[in-house]
CSV table of C-alpha atoms and ligand atoms in Angstrom, one decimal:
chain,number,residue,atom,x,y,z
A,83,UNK,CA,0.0,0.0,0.0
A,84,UNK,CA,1.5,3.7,-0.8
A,85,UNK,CA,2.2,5.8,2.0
A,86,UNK,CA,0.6,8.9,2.2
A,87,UNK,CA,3.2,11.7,1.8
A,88,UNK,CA,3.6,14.1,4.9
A,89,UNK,CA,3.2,17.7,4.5
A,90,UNK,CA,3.9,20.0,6.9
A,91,UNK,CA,2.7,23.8,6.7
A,92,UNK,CA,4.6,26.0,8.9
A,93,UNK,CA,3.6,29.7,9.9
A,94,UNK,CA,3.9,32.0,13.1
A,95,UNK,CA,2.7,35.5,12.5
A,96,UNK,CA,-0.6,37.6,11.1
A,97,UNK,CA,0.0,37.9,7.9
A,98,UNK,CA,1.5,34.1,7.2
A,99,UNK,CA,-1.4,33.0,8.6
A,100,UNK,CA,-3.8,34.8,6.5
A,101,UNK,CA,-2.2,33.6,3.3
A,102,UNK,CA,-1.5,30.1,4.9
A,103,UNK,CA,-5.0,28.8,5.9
A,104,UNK,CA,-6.6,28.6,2.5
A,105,UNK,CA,-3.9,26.7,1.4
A,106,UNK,CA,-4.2,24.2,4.6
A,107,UNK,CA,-7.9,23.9,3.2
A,108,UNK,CA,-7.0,23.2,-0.2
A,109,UNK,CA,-4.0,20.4,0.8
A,110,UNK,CA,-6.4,18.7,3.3
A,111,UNK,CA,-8.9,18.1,0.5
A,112,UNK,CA,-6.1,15.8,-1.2
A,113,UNK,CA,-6.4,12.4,-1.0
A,114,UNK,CA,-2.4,10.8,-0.6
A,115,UNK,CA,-1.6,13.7,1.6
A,116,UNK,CA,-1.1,13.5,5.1
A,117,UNK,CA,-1.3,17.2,6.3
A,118,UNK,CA,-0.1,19.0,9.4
A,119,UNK,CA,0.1,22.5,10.9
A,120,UNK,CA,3.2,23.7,13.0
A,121,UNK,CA,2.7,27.4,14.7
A,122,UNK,CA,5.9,28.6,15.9
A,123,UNK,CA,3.8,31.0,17.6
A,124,UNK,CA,6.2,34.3,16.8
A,125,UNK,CA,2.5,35.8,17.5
A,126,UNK,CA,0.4,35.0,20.1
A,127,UNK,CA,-3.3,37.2,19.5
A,128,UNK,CA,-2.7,38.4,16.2
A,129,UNK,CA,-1.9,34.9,14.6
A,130,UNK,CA,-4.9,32.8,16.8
A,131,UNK,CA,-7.4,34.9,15.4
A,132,UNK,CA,-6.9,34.2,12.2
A,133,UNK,CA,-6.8,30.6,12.7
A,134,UNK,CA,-9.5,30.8,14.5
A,135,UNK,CA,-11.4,32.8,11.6
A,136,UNK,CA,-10.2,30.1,9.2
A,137,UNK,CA,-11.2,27.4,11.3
A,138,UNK,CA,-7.5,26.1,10.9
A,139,UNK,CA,-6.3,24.0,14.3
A,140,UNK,CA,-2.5,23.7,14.8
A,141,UNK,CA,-1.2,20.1,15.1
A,142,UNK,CA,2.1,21.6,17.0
A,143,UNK,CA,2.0,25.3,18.3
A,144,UNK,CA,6.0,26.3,19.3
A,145,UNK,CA,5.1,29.4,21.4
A,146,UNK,CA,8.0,31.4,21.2
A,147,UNK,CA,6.5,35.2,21.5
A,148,UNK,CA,7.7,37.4,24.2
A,149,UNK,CA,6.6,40.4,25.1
A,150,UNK,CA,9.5,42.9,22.8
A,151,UNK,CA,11.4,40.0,21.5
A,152,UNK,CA,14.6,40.3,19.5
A,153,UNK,CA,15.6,38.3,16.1
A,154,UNK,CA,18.0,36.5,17.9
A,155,UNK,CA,15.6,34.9,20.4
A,156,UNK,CA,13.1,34.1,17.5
A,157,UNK,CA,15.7,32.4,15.8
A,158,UNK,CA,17.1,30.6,17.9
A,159,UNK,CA,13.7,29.2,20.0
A,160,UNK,CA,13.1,28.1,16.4
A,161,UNK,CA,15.2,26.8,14.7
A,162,UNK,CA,15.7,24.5,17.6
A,163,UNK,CA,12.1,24.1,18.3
A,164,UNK,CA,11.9,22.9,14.4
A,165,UNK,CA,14.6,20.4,15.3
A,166,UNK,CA,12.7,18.0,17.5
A,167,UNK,CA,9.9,18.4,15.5
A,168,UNK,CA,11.4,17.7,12.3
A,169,UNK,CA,13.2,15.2,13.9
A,170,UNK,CA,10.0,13.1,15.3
A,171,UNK,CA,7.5,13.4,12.1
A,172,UNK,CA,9.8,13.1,9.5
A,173,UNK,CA,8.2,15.8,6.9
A,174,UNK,CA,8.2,14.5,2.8
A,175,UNK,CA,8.0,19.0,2.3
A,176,UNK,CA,7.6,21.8,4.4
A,177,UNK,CA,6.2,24.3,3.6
A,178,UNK,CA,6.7,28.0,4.5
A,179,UNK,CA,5.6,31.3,3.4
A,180,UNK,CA,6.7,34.9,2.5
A,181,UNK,CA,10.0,36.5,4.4
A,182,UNK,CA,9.1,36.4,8.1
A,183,UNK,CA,11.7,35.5,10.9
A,184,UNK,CA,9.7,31.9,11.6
A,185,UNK,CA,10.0,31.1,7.9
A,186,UNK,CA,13.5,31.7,7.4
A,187,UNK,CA,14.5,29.9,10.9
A,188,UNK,CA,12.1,27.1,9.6
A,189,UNK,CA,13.6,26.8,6.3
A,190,UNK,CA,17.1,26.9,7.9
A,191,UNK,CA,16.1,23.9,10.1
A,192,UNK,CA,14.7,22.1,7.6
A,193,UNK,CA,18.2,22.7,5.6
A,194,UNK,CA,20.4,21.7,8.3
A,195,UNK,CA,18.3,18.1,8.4
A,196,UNK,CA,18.1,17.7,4.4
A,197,UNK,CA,14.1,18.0,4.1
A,198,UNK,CA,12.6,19.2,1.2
A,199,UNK,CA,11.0,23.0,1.5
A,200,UNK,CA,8.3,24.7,-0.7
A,201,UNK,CA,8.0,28.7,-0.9
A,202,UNK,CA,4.6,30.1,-0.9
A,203,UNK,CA,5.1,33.9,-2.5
A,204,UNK,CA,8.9,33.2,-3.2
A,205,UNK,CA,10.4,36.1,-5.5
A,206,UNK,CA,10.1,39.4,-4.1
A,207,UNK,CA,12.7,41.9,-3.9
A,208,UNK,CA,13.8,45.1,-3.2
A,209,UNK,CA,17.5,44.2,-3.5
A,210,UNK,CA,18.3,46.1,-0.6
A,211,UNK,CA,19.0,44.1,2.3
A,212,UNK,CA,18.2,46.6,5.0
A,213,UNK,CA,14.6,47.6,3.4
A,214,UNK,CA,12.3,46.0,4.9
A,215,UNK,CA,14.7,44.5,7.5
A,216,UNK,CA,15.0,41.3,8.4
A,217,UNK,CA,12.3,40.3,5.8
A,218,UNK,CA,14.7,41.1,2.4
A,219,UNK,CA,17.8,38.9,3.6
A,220,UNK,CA,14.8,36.1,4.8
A,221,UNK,CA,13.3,36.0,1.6
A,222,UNK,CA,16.1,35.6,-0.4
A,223,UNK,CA,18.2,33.0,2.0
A,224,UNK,CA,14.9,30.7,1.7
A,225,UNK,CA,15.1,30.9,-2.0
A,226,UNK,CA,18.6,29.5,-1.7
A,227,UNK,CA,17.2,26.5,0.3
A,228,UNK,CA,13.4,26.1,-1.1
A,229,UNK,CA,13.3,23.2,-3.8
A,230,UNK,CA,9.8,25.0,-5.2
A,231,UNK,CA,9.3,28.4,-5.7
A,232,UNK,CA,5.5,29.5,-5.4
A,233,UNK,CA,5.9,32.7,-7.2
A,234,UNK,CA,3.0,35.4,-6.9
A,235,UNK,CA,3.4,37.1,-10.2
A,236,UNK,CA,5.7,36.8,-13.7
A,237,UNK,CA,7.8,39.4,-12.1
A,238,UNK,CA,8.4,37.6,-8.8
A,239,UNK,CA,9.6,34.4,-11.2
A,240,UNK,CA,11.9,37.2,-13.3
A,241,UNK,CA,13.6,37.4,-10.1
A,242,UNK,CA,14.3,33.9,-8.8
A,243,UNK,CA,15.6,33.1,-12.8
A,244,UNK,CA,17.9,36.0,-12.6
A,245,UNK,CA,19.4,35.2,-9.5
A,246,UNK,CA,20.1,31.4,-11.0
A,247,UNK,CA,17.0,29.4,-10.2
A,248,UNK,CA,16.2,26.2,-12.1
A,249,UNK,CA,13.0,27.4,-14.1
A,250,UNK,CA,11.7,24.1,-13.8
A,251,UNK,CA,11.4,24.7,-9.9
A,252,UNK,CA,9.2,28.3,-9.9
A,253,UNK,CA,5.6,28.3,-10.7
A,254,UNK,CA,3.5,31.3,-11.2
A,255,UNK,CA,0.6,30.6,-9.0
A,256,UNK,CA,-1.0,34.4,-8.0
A,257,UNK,CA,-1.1,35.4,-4.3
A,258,UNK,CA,-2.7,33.0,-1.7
A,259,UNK,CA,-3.8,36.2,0.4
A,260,UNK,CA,-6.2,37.3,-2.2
A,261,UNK,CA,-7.4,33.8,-2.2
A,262,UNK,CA,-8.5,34.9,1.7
A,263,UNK,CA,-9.7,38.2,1.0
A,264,UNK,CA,-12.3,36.6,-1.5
A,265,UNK,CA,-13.9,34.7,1.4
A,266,UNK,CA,-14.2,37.6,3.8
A,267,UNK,CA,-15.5,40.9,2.2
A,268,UNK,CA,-19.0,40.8,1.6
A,269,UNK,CA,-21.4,44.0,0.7
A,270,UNK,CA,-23.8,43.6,3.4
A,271,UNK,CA,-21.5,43.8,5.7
A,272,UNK,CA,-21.8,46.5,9.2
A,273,UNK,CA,-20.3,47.9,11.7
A,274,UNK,CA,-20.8,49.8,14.7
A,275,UNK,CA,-17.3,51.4,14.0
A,276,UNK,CA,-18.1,52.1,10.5
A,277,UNK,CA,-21.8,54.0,11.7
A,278,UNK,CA,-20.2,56.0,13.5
A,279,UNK,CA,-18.1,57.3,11.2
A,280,UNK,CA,-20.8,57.2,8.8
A,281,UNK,CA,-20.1,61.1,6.6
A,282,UNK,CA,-16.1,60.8,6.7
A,283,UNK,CA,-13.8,60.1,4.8
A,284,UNK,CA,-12.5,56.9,6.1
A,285,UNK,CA,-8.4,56.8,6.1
A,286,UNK,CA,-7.5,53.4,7.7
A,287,UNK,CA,-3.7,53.7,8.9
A,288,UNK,CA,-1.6,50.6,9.7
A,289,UNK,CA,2.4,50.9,10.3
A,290,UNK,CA,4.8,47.9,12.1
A,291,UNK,CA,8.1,47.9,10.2
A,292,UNK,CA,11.3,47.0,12.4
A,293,UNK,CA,13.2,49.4,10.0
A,294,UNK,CA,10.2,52.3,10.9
A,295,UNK,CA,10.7,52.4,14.8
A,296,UNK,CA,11.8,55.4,16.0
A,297,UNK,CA,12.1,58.6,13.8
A,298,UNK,CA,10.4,57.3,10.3
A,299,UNK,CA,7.3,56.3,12.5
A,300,UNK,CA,7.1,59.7,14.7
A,301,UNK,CA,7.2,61.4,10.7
A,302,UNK,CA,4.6,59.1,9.8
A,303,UNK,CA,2.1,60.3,12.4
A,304,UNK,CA,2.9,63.9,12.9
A,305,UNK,CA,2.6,63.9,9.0
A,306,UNK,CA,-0.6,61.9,9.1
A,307,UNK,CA,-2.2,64.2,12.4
A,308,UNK,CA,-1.3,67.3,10.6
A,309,UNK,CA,-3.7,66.1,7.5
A,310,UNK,CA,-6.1,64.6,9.3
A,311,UNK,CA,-6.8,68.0,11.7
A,312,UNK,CA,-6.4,70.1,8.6
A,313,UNK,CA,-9.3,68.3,6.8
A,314,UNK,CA,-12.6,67.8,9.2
A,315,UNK,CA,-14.5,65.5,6.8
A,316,UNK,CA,-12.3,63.0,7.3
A,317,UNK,CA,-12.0,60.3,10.6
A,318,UNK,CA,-9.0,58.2,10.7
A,319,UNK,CA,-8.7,54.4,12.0
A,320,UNK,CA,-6.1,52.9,13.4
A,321,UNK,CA,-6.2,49.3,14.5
A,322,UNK,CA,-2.8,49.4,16.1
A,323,UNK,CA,0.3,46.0,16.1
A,324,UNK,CA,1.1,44.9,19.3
A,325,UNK,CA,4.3,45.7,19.8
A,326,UNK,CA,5.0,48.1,22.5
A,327,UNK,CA,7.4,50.1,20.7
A,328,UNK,CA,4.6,51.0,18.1
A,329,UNK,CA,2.2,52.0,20.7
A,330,UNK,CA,4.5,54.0,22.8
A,331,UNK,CA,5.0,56.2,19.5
A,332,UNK,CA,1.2,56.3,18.5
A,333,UNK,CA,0.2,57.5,21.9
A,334,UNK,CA,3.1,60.1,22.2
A,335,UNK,CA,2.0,61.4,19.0
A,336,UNK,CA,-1.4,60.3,18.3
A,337,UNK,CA,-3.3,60.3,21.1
A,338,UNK,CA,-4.7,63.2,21.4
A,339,UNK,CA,-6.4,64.1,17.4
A,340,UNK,CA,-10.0,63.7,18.4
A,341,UNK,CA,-10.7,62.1,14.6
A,342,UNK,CA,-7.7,59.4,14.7
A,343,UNK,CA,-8.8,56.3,16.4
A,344,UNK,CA,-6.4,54.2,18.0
A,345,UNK,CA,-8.0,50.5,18.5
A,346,UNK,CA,-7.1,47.1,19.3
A,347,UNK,CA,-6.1,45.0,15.9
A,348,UNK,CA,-9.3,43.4,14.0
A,349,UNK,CA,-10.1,40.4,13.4
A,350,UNK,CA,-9.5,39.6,9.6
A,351,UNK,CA,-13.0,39.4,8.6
A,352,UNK,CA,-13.2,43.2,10.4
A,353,UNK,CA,-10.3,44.5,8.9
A,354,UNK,CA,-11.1,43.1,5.1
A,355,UNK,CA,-14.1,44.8,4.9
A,356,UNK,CA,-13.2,48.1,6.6
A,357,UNK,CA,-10.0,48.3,3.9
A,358,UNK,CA,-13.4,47.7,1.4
A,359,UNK,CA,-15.1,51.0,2.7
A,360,UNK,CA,-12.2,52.7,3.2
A,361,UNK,CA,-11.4,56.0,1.7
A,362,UNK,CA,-7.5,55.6,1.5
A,363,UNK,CA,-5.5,53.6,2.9
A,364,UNK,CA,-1.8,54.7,4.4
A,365,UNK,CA,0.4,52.1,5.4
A,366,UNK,CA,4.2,50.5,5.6
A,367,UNK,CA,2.7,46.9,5.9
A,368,UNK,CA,3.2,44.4,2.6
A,369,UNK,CA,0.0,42.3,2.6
A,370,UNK,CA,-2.3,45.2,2.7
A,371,UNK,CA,0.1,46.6,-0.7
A,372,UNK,CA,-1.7,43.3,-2.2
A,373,UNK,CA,-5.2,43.4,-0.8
A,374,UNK,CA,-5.9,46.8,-1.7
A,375,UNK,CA,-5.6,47.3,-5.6
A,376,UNK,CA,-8.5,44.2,-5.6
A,377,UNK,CA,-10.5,46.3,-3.7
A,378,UNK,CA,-10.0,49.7,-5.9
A,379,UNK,CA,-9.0,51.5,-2.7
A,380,UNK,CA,-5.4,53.7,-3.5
A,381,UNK,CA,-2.9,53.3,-0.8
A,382,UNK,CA,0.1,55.7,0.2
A,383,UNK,CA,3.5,52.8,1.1
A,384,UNK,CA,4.7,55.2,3.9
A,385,UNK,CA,8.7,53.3,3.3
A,386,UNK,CA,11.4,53.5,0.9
A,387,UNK,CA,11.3,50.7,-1.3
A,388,UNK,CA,8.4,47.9,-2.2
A,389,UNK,CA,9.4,44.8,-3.2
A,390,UNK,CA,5.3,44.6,-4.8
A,391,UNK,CA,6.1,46.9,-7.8
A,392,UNK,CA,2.9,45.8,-9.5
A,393,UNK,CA,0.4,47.7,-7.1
A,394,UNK,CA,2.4,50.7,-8.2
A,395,UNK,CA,2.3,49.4,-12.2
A,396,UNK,CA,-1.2,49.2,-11.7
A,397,UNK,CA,-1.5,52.9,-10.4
A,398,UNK,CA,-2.9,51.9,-6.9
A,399,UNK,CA,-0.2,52.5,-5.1
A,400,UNK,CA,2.2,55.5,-4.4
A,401,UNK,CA,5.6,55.2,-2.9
A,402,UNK,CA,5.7,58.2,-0.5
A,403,UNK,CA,9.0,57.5,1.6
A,404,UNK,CA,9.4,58.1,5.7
A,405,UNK,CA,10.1,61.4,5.9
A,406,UNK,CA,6.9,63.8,7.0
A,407,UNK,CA,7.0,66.5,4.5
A,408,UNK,CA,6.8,63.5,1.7
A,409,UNK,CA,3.6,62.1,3.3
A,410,UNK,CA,1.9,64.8,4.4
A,411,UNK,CA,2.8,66.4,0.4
A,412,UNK,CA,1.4,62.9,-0.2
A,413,UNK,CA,-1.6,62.3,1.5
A,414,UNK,CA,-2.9,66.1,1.5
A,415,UNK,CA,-2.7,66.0,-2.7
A,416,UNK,CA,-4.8,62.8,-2.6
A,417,UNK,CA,-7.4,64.2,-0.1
A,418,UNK,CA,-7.7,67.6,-2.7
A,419,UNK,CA,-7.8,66.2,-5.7
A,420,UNK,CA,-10.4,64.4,-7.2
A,421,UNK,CA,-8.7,63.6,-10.3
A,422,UNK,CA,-5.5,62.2,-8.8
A,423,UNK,CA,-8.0,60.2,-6.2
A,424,UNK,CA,-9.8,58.8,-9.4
A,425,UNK,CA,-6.8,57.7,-11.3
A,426,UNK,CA,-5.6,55.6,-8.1
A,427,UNK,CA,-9.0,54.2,-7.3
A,428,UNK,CA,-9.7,51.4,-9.7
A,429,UNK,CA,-9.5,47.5,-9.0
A,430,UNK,CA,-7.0,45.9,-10.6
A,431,UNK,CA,-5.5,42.0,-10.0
A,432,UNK,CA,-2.0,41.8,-10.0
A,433,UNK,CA,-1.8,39.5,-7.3
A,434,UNK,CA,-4.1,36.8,-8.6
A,435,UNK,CA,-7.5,35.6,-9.3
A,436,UNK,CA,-8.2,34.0,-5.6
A,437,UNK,CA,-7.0,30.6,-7.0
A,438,UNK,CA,-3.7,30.4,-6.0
A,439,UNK,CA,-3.9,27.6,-3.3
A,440,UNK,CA,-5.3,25.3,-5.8
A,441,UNK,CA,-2.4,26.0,-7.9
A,442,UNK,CA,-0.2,25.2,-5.5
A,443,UNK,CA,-1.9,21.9,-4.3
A,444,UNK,CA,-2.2,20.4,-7.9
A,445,UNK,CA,1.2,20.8,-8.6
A,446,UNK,CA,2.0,19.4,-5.2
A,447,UNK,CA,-0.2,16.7,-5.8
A,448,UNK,CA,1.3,16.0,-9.2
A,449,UNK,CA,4.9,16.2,-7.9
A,450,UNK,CA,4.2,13.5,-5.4
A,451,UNK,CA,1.0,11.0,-5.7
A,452,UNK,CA,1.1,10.9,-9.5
B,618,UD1,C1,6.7,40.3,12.3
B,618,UD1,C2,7.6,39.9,11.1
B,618,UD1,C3,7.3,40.9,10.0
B,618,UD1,C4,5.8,40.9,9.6
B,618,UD1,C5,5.0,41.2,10.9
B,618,UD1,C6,3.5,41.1,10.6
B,618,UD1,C7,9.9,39.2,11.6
B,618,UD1,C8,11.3,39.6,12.0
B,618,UD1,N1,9.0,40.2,11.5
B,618,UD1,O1,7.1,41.5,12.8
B,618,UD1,O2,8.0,40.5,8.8
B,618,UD1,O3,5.6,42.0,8.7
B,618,UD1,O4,5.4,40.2,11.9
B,618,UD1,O5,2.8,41.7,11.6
B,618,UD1,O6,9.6,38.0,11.4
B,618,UD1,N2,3.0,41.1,19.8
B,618,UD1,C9,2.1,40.8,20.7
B,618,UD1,N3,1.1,39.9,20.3
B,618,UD1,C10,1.0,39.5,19.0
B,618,UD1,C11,2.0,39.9,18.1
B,618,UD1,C12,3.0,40.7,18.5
B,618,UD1,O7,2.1,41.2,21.8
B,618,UD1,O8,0.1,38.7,18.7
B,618,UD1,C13,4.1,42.1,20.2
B,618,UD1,C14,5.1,41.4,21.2
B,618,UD1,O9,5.6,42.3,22.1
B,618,UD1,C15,6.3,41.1,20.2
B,618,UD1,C16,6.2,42.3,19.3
B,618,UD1,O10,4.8,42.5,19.1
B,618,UD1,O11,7.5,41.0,20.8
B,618,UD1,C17,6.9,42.2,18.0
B,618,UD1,O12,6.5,41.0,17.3
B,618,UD1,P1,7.6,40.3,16.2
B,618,UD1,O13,6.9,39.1,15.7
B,618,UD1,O14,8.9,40.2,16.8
B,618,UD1,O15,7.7,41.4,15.1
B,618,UD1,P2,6.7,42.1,14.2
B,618,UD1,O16,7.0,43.5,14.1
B,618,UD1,O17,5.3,41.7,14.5
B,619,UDP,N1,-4.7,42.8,9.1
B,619,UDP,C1,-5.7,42.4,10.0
B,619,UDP,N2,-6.0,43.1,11.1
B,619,UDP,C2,-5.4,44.3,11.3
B,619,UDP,C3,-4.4,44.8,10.4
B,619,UDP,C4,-4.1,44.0,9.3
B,619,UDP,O1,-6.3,41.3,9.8
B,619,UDP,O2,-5.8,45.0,12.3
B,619,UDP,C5,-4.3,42.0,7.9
B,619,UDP,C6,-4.2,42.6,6.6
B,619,UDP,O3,-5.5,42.6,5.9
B,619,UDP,C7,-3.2,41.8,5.9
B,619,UDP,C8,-2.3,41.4,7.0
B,619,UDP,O4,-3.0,41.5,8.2
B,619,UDP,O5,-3.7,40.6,5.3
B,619,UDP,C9,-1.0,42.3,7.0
B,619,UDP,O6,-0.3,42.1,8.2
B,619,UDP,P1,0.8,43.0,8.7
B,619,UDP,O7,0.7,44.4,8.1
B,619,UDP,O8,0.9,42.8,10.1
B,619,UDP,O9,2.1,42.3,8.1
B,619,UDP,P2,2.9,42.4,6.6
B,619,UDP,O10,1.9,42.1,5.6
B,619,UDP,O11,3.5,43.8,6.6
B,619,UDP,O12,4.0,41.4,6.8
């Protein structure tokens, strides 16, 4: 009798997660595959409720967050955490997603003990290894170890061929987060939040970067307080990260702007649809650079580089740097200008058509039950 072959899927943070579980869907559906879920835990509330949303259960949870912790604690809990477990199941793949500090310590583990490791959105660059830091060195040191490349878009491929990947190894699958954002926005959807504010403009601000802490975040919100009290039709949101260093800033700098409103991070399903009714979007975070040209909603990248190029292609997207005379310049031109609003504000798909966890399941399931 043929053995099933063992797949393990392994995530730790919010936004892994969200582009994770509809893949963990789409491999448990497979006959041949025996599927399991490893949490390394590198978030703790952010990353349960969006398994919980999903409905996804972990087979093995790690739980390495603490409270302010440093790259060289994530590594190292798991890298050795991935050790044992490697060591007891066994894996036939593993497979890990995007550029966060759990996938790269994963794929290192999985390395060091010869297993076989799949990419899910392998490929994107900024070529500049200290924007967005860690997350440019992680991507590209898992491309050096991943035996398939799950590449987003033709560009993202472009990349991994140019730096000497076997074509026959990277397939262009589309984004497994739009995948997600096609099950959770829906047009009947409500809000208290969203009644109150019912009249404004809705500006929904997210910002996390490691690289932004400190002086490019304080520019981000003076710039983005200075706009927001200069302009009384609009309210902004802003479903804060949980890392204390980001809240100590907000609340310095924030607090106190009557129409910004600080609030705990939402839920998925919550924070999918407000993005849908949102007016503009500003932001340093790289899943929400995806989400937002399917949704025809323009977003202002408060950072230096993107390594998703085709949101700006497509016109959704404006690069607007760290510094707060570029955002503010930014953001006020988009709130005064109707045409400039209009050009930004259509839906486009660069990321993918919401089917890119089947892709990557049939050619899993071709590469090993056929
Ligand atoms: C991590 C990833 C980053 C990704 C981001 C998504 C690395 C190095 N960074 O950055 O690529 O964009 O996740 O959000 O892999 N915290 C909680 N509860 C949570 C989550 C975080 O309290 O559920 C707090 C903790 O104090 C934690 C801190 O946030 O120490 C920072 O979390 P960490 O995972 O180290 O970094 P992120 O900035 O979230
Ligand atoms: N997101 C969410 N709740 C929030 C803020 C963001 O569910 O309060 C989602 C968002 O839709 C996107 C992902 O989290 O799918 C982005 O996560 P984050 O910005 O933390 O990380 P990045 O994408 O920058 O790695």
């Amino acid at each position: 009798m043929k053995q099933n072959k063992r797949i393990l899927l392994v995530f730790g943070t919010r936004p892994e997660a969200i582009k994770m579980c509809p893949l963990v869907k789409e491999l448990k559906g497979i006959d041949g595959f025996d599927v399991k879920v490893c949490l390394t835990g590198q978030h703790k509330e952010m990353l349960y409720s969006v398994t919980k949303h999903f409905e996804v259960f972990a087979d093995y949870d790690l739980g390495i967050m603490r409270s302010g912790q440093g790259l060289f604690e994530i590594t190292e809990r798991i890298t050795k955490g991935m050790r044992s477990l490697l060591m007891n199941l066994s894996p036939d793949i593993v497979l890990v997603h995007g550029d966060t500090t759990t996938a790269f310590a994963t794929a290192l583990a999985c390395f060091y003990m010869k297993i076989p490791v799949g990419h899910v959105e392998a490929g994107l660059r900024t070529y500049d290894a200290q924007s967005p830091y860690p997350e440019e060195f992680n991507r590209r040191a898992i491309s050096v170890i991943a035996k398939y490349h799950f590449a987003p878009t033709y560009r993202a491929k472009e990349n991994l061929l140019s730096e000497g990947i076997k074509e026959s190894s990277v397939f262009i699958t589309g984004n497994t987060g739009i995948d997600a954002l096609f099950t959770t926005v829906r047009d009947d959807y409500r809000s208290d939040l969203l009644d109150e504010l019912s009249g404004k403009r809705v500006i929904l601000i997210t910002a996390h970067r490691r690289e932004n802490l400190g002086e490019p975040m304080r520019n981000m919100f003076k710039a983005i307080k200075r706009v927001i009290s200069e302009h009384p039709d609009t309210a902004a949101v802003y479903p804060i990260h949980l890392n204390p260093e980001v809240r100590r800033i907000a609340d310095d700098i924030l607090k106190d702007e009557e129409r910004i409103r600080i609030i705990e991070p939402l839920d998925v399903f919550d924070f999918h649809n407000l993005m849908a009714r949102s007016y503009l979007i500003l932001t340093d975070s790289g899943g929400i650079q995806e989400e937002a040209p399917s949704l025809g909603v323009p977003v202002i990248v408060m950072r230096e580089t993107t390594e998703r190029p085709e949101g700006i292609s497509a016109g959704t997207l404006k690069l607007a740097g760290v510094s707060e005379d570029g955002i503010y310049d930014s953001f006020t031109r988009l709130l005064n200008s109707d045409e400039e609003y209009s050009k930004m504000a259509k839906a486009q798909n660069p990321y993918g058509d919401g089917n890119a966890s089947r892709r990557i399941a049939d050619i899993l399931k071709r590469e090993f039950t056929d």
